[in-house]
Every structure is written in structure tokens, then in C-alpha cells.
């Protein structure tokens, strides 16, 4: 990484389950490491995840996580620590073909739903995420000779819509 400090945002949408992380921590499993080792040192949504997990039928999964990092050049080391984590409740059995991903309330699941429509594959969400940086770019289109362009072909550009496809709140505490 060329930066001395920064932030990493993970919008996994369906990360590890809370119960798996909790069981590993409580049983002092030495080969499993999770952010719960830093419990209380970062903001967690919902703040009462442990109690909710004990009462819910299905588990909770990591939805979004934020980490900060800082380089110590003298020690030639990079420190990273969690700053924020949001868990999302599984609303359908995780044994479904897509682990119930379509019913999860997370940014990653939103990308998954979009990828189902765009590519016909719920698990092609990384491709949808990869399209975002291309907004505002133009490409040379076909120019009629089958060569793919540049010499008089039509320009191709992403069109921005002013009408929201989705709306609402990302999450609510409570």
C-alpha cells in the first residue's frame, strides 16, 4: 500500500456468522481470529448483537465493516484495527442455494440483487461493483467495419438516471 494511513471499507454483504465468531472466541479457539477479539473497541450495529443472536432463529452475518490502518515506518509494520461493523440478520434458511443472500439487508446484498438482473447470477456482484467507476467515461463504438472503432464510430457512454431505482434507509438501530 502506498499510503501511511487510511481506511478500508468492506461491503461484503454476507460475511462470517456472528455465532461462529462468538463460539470461536468463547472457546478460545487458537486457529480462528475475528473482529470480536476487539469487541468494545469499535462501533457495532446492532449494539446488542450478542443478545439478539441468542434470541433469533437464524444467525446474523457481517454486512459492512470499516477498518483503519497506519504504517509505522521505523518498525516497518502496518497496524490495522476495526472501526465499525454492522451485522445483518439472516431472514431465510442459510441452506438455500444462495444462502438466503437475496433477503439480507446489506449493501453487498443490494449489489447481488442487481447482478441477478444484469448478469443473471446472484454471485456476480463483484462485476456490478466494478461497473461503478466507469460512470462518466466514453468509448468509441463500432464503426461499421467490425474493427471496433475509433475512426468515426458512435460514442458509447453510461447514462445516469435521475430516477432512483431504490430508496430507503440502509439500516436502523432498534
Backbone as a ProteinNet text record, in pm:
[ID]
protein_1_A
[PRIMARY]
XXXXXXXXXXXXXXXXXXXXXXXXXXXXXXXXXXXXXXXXXXXXXXXXXXXXXXXXXXXXXXXXXXXXXXXXXXXXXXXXXXXXXXXXXXXXXXXXXXXXXXXXXXXXXXXXXXXXXXXXXXXXXXXXXXXXXXXXXXXXXXXXXXXXXXXXXXXXXXXXXXXXXXXXXXXXXX
[TERTIARY]
84.1	0	88.9	63.8	147.7	114.4	12	-31.6	17.4	44.1	86.6	-30.8	-147.1	-266.8	-388.7	-495.4	-615.9	-727	-826	-945.6	-978	-1023.6	-1067.5	-1213.8	-1298	-1440.3	-1472.2	-1530	-1566	-1718.4	-1775.9	-1920.6	-1953.7	-1916.5	-1928.7	-2073.4	-2157.1	-2297.5	-2334.3	-2243.7	-2273.2	-2142.2	-2082	-1958	-1983	-1891.3	-1897.7	-2018.6	-2066.5	-2180	-2131.3	-2217.8	-2184.5	-2162.4	-2247.9	-2236.3	-2105.2	-2059.1	-1930.2	-1818	-1822.1	-1718.7	-1726.9	-1847.8	-1867.1	-1819.9	-1858.5	-1817.4	-1665.5	-1600.4	-1454.3	-1389.7	-1443.8	-1388.5	-1412.1	-1534.8	-1568.1	-1494.2	-1466.6	-1395.5	-1243.9	-1201	-1058.3	-988.6	-1058	-1003.5	-880.4	-767.1	-640.8	-616.6	-688.3	-664.3	-765.9	-858.5	-963.6	-954.2	-941.2	-931.1	-1044.5	-1110.5	-1216.4	-1212.1	-1295.2	-1303.4	-1359.3	-1425.8	-1478.9	-1367.2	-1244.6	-1131.3	-1112.6	-1167.9	-1157	-1290.6	-1380.7	-1514.3	-1504.8	-1589	-1588.9	-1495.9	-1410.7	-1316.6	-1362.7	-1477.3	-1532	-1683.5	-1744.5	-1890	-1951.3	-2048.6	-2115.3	-2264.4	-2321	-2464.7	-2516.7	-2616.8	-2679.9	-2588.5	-2602.2	-2514.4	-2540.1	-2657.9	-2691.1	-2690.2	-2594.4	-2587.3	-2582.1	-2511.4	-2500	-2637.7	-2715.9	-2848.5	-2942.3	-2935.2	-3021.3	-2987.7	-2859.9	-2816.8	-2867.7	-2872.5	-2920.2	-3069.3	-3146	-3290.8	-3337.8	-3255.5	-3300.9	-3293.1	-3384.6	-3386.7	-3265.6	-3250.4	-3136.6	-3024.9	-2910.6	-2793.5	-2786.5	-2683.2	-2653.3	-2521	-2504.8	-2381.4	-2321.8	-2191	-2124.7	-2181.9	-2224.8	-2277.3	-2175.6	-2137.3	-2035.8	-1937.6	-1812.6	-1707	-1615.6	-1564.6	-1469	-1347.3	-1230.2	-1103	-1017.2	-935.7	-836.6	-698.8	-605.4	-469.6	-370.4	-254.8	-148.3	-14	75.7	207.6	305.2	386.8	497.4	624.6	676.1	791.7	916.4	933.1	1051.3	1050.9	935.7	926.4	898.5	880.6	845.6	723.1	617.4	496.1	372.9	263.6	135.8	35.8	-26.7	-128.6	-266.6	-356.6	-494.4	-588.3	-697	-793	-934	-1031.2	-1169.6	-1222	-1302.8	-1363.1	-1515.6	-1573.4	-1719	-1753.9	-1861.2	-1911.1	-2062.1	-2128.8	-2274.3	-2308.2	-2386.1	-2434.5	-2576.1	-2609.7	-2744.1	-2803.4	-2930.8	-2997.1	-3029.5	-3004.4	-3048.6	-3200.4	-3270.2	-3416.7	-3473.8	-3388.6	-3430	-3324.2	-3357.1	-3259.5	-3130.8	-3016.8	-2890.2	-2855.8	-2939.1	-2913.6	-2969.3	-3031.7	-3080	-2962.2	-2990.8	-2885.2	-2794.2	-2847.4	-2765	-2750.7	-2770.4	-2754.9	-2852.8	-2961.7	-3058.4	-3012.3	-2911.7	-2849.6	-2948.2	-3044.8	-3137.9	-3227.2	-3239.1	-3323.4	-3244.8	-3120.8	-3038.6	-3039.3	-3034.9	-3036.2	-2895.1	-2819.9	-2683.4	-2649.9	-2548.7	-2507.5	-2460.5	-2386.3	-2340.7	-2456.3	-2561.7	-2679.8	-2752.8	-2749.7	-2808.5	-2736.7	-2604.1	-2526.9	-2559.8	-2583.5	-2617.7	-2750.8	-2848.3	-2978.5	-2964.8	-2883.7	-2861.9	-2792.2	-2695.3	-2623.5	-2714.9	-2816	-2913.1	-2987.2	-3018.1	-3089.5	-2996.6	-2876.3	-2784.6	-2719.1	-2667.7	-2590.7	-2659.6	-2776.2	-2845.1	-2777.2	-2692.9	-2618	-2610.1	-2667.7	-2668	-2527.6	-2434.4	-2299.2	-2201.7	-2253.4	-2168.7	-2165.7	-2188.1	-2198.6	-2068.8	-1954.9	-1827.9	-1821.9	-1886.1	-1890.1	-1971.2	-2083.5	-2165.6	-2087.3	-2018.5	-1936.5	-1828.8	-1775.2	-1670.4	-1718.5	-1849.1	-1902.2	-1905.6	-1918.8	-1937.3	-1829.9	-1702	-1601.1	-1605.8	-1679.9	-1682.5	-1784.3	-1865.8	-1962.1	-1887.5	-1934.3	-1871.6	-1768.3	-1732.5	-1637.6	-1711.5	-1639.3	-1693.4	-1599.9	-1658.8	-1579.8	-1618.8	-1526.3	-1557.9	-1634.9	-1745.6	-1827	-1787.6	-1867.6	-1844.3	-1855	-1765.4	-1768.4	-1816.2	-1870.7	-1927.3	-1834	-1702.3	-1610.9	-1578.6	-1641.6	-1619.2	-1491.1	-1418.5	-1290	-1299.8	-1413.5	-1428	-1395.6	-1352.5	-1363.2	-1254.3	-1300.9	-1210.1	-1212.4	-1241.5	-1230.1	-1367.1	-1440.3	-1569.6	-1688.3	-1662.2	-1771	-1849.5	-1963.1	-2050	-1991	-2003.3	-1956.2	-2054.8	-2000.1	-2081.1	-2050.8	-2155.6	-2136.5	-2245.2	-2211.1	-2309.7	-2404.5	-2531.5	-2632	-2672.2	-2661.8	-2701.3	-2851.1	-2920.3	-3063.2	-3087.9	-3177.4	-3214.4	-3325.4	-3384.5	-3489.8	-3426.9	-3445.2	-3383.9	-3444.9	-3360.1	-3405.6	-3455	-3386.4	-3423.5	-3414.6	-3483.6	-3475.9	-3503	-3476.7	-3499.4	-3375.4	-3378.1	-3267.2	-3182	-3052.5	-2961.7	-2982.2	-2994.5	-3019	-3078.8	-3137.5	-3188.5	-3146.3	-3107.3	-3075.6	-3207.1	-3232.9	-3352.4	-3448.5
-117.6	0	124.3	218.1	337.3	442.4	420.4	519.5	483.9	587.1	564.7	543.2	592.2	569	578.9	516.8	520.2	436.7	410.1	339.2	233.3	118.7	11.1	-15.4	-13.4	-39.5	-171.1	-264.1	-394.4	-402.7	-413.7	-423.8	-564	-658.4	-798.9	-839.7	-793.9	-826.8	-956.6	-1052.9	-1181.2	-1243	-1178.3	-1228.7	-1342.3	-1360	-1468.9	-1451.1	-1561.1	-1553	-1512.1	-1440.5	-1394.7	-1513	-1612.3	-1726.7	-1802	-1814.1	-1879.3	-1800.3	-1669.3	-1584.2	-1589.1	-1583.9	-1585.5	-1718.9	-1829.8	-1962	-1977	-1930.2	-1939.2	-1855.6	-1737.1	-1650.5	-1710.3	-1753.4	-1807.4	-1937.6	-2018.1	-2144.5	-2128	-2001.5	-1969.3	-2048.9	-2061.8	-2130.6	-2053.9	-2119.6	-2051.1	-2034.2	-2109.4	-2101.2	-2013.8	-1954.2	-1872	-1731.7	-1633.6	-1494.4	-1415.2	-1332.1	-1246.5	-1111.2	-1020.6	-886.3	-886.3	-993.5	-997.4	-993.8	-1023.2	-1010	-865	-772	-628.8	-571.4	-657.3	-615	-500.3	-398.2	-281.9	-171.6	-201.4	-101.2	-41.7	-84.8	-31.6	-21.3	58.9	72.7	-50.2	-108.2	-227	-199.8	-233.6	-221.1	-360.2	-409.8	-351.4	-362.8	-268.4	-264	-380	-440.7	-554.5	-686.3	-699.6	-815.5	-947.1	-950.8	-1076.7	-1122.8	-1032.7	-1067.9	-1104.8	-1031	-1060.9	-1197	-1226.8	-1354.6	-1471.8	-1453.5	-1560.2	-1586.5	-1485.4	-1497.4	-1532.4	-1505.3	-1522.3	-1668.6	-1704.1	-1840	-1858.3	-1768.1	-1773.6	-1687.5	-1694.2	-1623.6	-1481.3	-1412.2	-1278.9	-1287.9	-1209.3	-1211.2	-1071.6	-1069.1	-941.5	-880.4	-755.8	-686.8	-590.1	-494.5	-395.7	-379.8	-360.4	-340	-227.6	-152.8	-45.2	-65.4	-53.9	-68.7	53.7	92.3	196.8	132.1	189.9	136.7	250.5	220.8	319.1	246.6	302.2	243.3	302.9	217.4	258.5	231.6	335.2	317.6	272.5	320.7	281.5	132.5	78.6	-63.6	-148	-81.1	-149.1	-238.8	-178.6	-253.4	-172.6	-244.2	-181.5	-229.6	-136.4	-171.2	-148.9	-241.9	-228.6	-263.1	-186.3	-213.9	-184.7	-260.2	-235.7	-106.1	-32.8	91.7	81.8	-2.4	-13.1	-149.7	-208.3	-333.7	-337	-375.1	-390.6	-535.2	-596.8	-732.5	-725	-815.9	-823.2	-959.6	-959.1	-1082.9	-1167.1	-1297.3	-1389.3	-1400	-1383.2	-1385.9	-1514.5	-1590.6	-1717.7	-1822.8	-1949.3	-2053.3	-2039.9	-2046.2	-2032.1	-2151.6	-2256	-2372.7	-2355.6	-2241.9	-2215.4	-2207	-2219.1	-2221.5	-2099.4	-1985.4	-1864.7	-1818.1	-1910.4	-1884.2	-1778.3	-1753.3	-1653	-1510.2	-1496	-1365.6	-1260.9	-1302.6	-1205.6	-1140.3	-1201.9	-1146.7	-1074.6	-1046.5	-978.7	-828.5	-751.6	-605.4	-552	-559.9	-509.4	-452.7	-371.2	-312	-421	-518.1	-628.1	-707.2	-727.7	-799	-716.4	-585.3	-498.4	-519	-522.6	-549.4	-688	-783.7	-919	-920.1	-847.4	-841.2	-775.5	-669.9	-603.9	-699.5	-776.1	-867.4	-979	-1016	-1114.9	-1062.9	-932.5	-872	-844.6	-796.3	-757.6	-879.2	-971.3	-1083.6	-1219	-1223.3	-1349.3	-1438.3	-1380.4	-1457.8	-1377.2	-1430.1	-1358.6	-1339.4	-1422.5	-1417.1	-1341.7	-1265	-1183.7	-1038.7	-1018.3	-882.4	-804.1	-870	-800.2	-734.6	-796.9	-738.1	-609.1	-609.2	-488.3	-378.1	-414.5	-316.1	-258.9	-342.4	-298.8	-202.5	-196	-103.2	41.7	61	195.1	296.6	261.4	362.9	409.5	338.2	372.9	481.9	523.4	630.5	755.2	817.3	939	914	788.8	757.1	738.6	759.5	733.8	641.1	556.6	465.5	481.9	453.1	451	323.9	337.8	222.2	163.3	67.9	5.7	110.3	100.2	198.3	137.2	19.4	-40.7	-138.2	-129.6	-221.4	-343.8	-354.1	-469.2	-460.2	-352.9	-339	-286.9	-236.7	-193.8	-50	21.1	159.5	258.5	374.4	486.2	581.1	533.9	622.2	659.6	729.3	778.5	701.2	606.1	527.8	608.1	557.2	620.8	607.1	710.7	708.3	631.4	554.5	480.6	537.8	568.2	624.2	571.7	558.5	521.8	638.8	609.5	713.6	716.3	833.1	848.6	877	804.8	823.2	910.3	1005	1088.6	1025.4	918.2	847.3	734.7	735.9	630.7	493.5	394.6	258.3	204.2	244.7	203.1	323.6	317.1	423.3	364.2	439.6	393.3	410.6	352.7	363	238	255.3	141.3	53.2	113.2	36.2	125.7	61.5	132.4	57.3	129.5	68.7	58.1	-59.8	-70.6	-173.9
0	0	0	-86.3	-91.6	14.7	94.7	192.6	332.7	412.4	550.6	644.8	607.3	687.4	597.6	642.5	561	619.5	534.9	575.7	470.7	517.1	428.8	459.6	358.2	375.2	304.9	379.1	323.8	321.5	202.7	188	140.7	221.8	188.9	170.4	258.4	248	315.2	315.6	376.7	424.8	522	577.4	675.1	765.2	863.1	955.2	1010.5	1102.3	1241.2	1311.4	1445.6	1539.4	1530.8	1622.3	1602.6	1479.4	1454	1519.1	1502.4	1562.2	1714.2	1769.5	1914.7	1973.5	1910.8	1960.4	1960.5	1856.3	1850	1960.1	1983.8	2088.3	2227.4	2252.9	2384.4	2415.6	2313.1	2334.9	2324.9	2305.9	2296.4	2185.8	2073.6	1956.7	1907.6	1905.3	1873.5	1724.2	1640.5	1496.3	1423.7	1496.7	1436	1493.8	1407.4	1450.9	1386.8	1465.8	1411.5	1480.4	1430	1487.6	1629.4	1669.6	1805.8	1909.8	1869.1	1960.9	2004.3	1926.3	1955.1	2001.6	2046.6	2089.9	2190	2169	2256.9	2209.8	2111.7	2061.4	1928.8	1878.4	1754.2	1767.7	1682.1	1684.2	1618.7	1684.1	1632.9	1621.9	1506	1481.9	1451.6	1519.7	1636.6	1759.1	1848	1965.5	2061.2	2051.8	2137.4	2057.9	1968.4	1880.3	1956.3	2066.6	2141.9	2190.4	2247.6	2297.5	2181.7	2073	1958.7	1898.9	1892.7	1837.4	1920.6	2050.9	2140.3	2122.6	2078.6	2066.3	1924.8	1823.9	1685.8	1640.6	1552.4	1496.4	1405.6	1310.4	1220.3	1278.3	1217.7	1268.4	1212.3	1246.8	1196.2	1122.8	1014.8	936.9	926.9	906.8	883.2	755	762.4	644.6	589.6	670.8	631.3	746.9	711.3	811.2	765.2	862	832.5	921.3	860.7	931.5	903.8	999.4	977	986	911.2	917.3	926.5	983.3	997.7	990.8	911.2	894.3	995.3	1053.9	1140.1	1060.6	997.6	908.6	984.6	1107	1185.3	1216.2	1248.3	1280.3	1155.3	1041.1	916.4	936.6	994.2	1025.5	987	964.2	933.1	1036.3	1108.8	1207	1147.9	1171.2	1123.4	1238.5	1250.2	1357.6	1307.7	1359.2	1319.3	1380.2	1302.8	1349.7	1354.8	1267.3	1257.2	1199.9	1249	1192.2	1208.2	1100.5	1103.8	1069.7	1157.4	1133.7	1079	987.9	931.5	964	993.4	1032.4	910.2	921.6	817.4	830.4	720.3	724.4	664.5	601.2	542.2	575.2	561.6	595.7	513.9	579.5	507.4	420.2	421.2	337.6	195.5	165.8	30.3	-66.7	-195.6	-296.7	-291.2	-249.8	-240.7	-96.1	-3.6	140.1	191.6	121.3	163.1	139.2	54	30.9	-19.5	-100.8	-158.5	-53.9	62.9	168	276.9	251.9	352.4	325.9	433	423.1	434.6	325.5	326.3	189.1	183.8	56.7	-38.8	13.4	-70.6	-129.3	-50.1	-99.1	-204.9	-191.2	-292.5	-425.7	-422.6	-543.8	-598.1	-509.6	-552.4	-626.4	-574.2	-641	-777.9	-785.5	-915.4	-1012	-964	-1053.2	-1103.8	-1024.8	-1072	-1194.2	-1193.2	-1306.3	-1424	-1396	-1503.9	-1568.6	-1486.9	-1538.4	-1523.2	-1454.7	-1434.1	-1331.6	-1247.2	-1148.2	-1019.3	-911.6	-782.7	-728.6	-769.7	-715.4	-805.7	-900.3	-987.2	-938.5	-809.3	-754	-771.3	-771.1	-793.2	-930.2	-1028.1	-1162.3	-1161.6	-1088.2	-1078.9	-1008	-897.9	-825.8	-918.2	-1005.3	-1097	-1204.1	-1226.3	-1326.4	-1276.9	-1147.4	-1090.7	-1131.3	-1130.6	-1165.3	-1310.6	-1394.6	-1536.4	-1569	-1472.8	-1497.9	-1542.7	-1648.5	-1699	-1808.2	-1833.1	-1940.1	-2072.4	-2180.6	-2313.9	-2388	-2473.6	-2554.5	-2699.8	-2787.2	-2929.8	-2958.8	-3028.9	-3061.9	-3195.2	-3240.4	-3370.6	-3479.8	-3577	-3685.1	-3815.9	-3806.8	-3926.6	-3995.3	-3970.1	-4038.4	-3952.8	-3835.9	-3749.7	-3669.4	-3687	-3620.1	-3478.7	-3439.6	-3301.9	-3278.1	-3377.4	-3352.5	-3357.9	-3323.1	-3310	-3427.3	-3545.6	-3661.7	-3716.9	-3636.2	-3681.4	-3626.3	-3541.5	-3483.1	-3381.6	-3347.2	-3249.3	-3109.2	-3027	-2888.5	-2801.9	-2708.8	-2612.6	-2475.2	-2399.7	-2265.9	-2172.7	-2044.9	-1944.6	-1924.2	-1910.5	-1891.5	-1745.1	-1685.3	-1545.5	-1539.2	-1451.9	-1434	-1311.2	-1324.9	-1211.1	-1127.9	-1178.8	-1106.4	-1025.6	-893.5	-811.2	-841.1	-846.3	-865	-731.6	-624.2	-489.6	-397.7	-286.4	-188.4	-51.2	50.6	186.9	271.8	390.8	484.3	475	492.1	488.4	611.3	726.4	848.3	954.7	1051.5	1168.5	1292.9	1391.7	1522.6	1597.8	1655.7	1737.7	1699.4
[MASK]
++++++++++++++++++++++++++++++++++++++++++++++++++++++++++++++++++++++++++++++++++++++++++++++++++++++++++++++++++++++++++++++++++++++++++++++++++++++++++++++++++++++++++++++

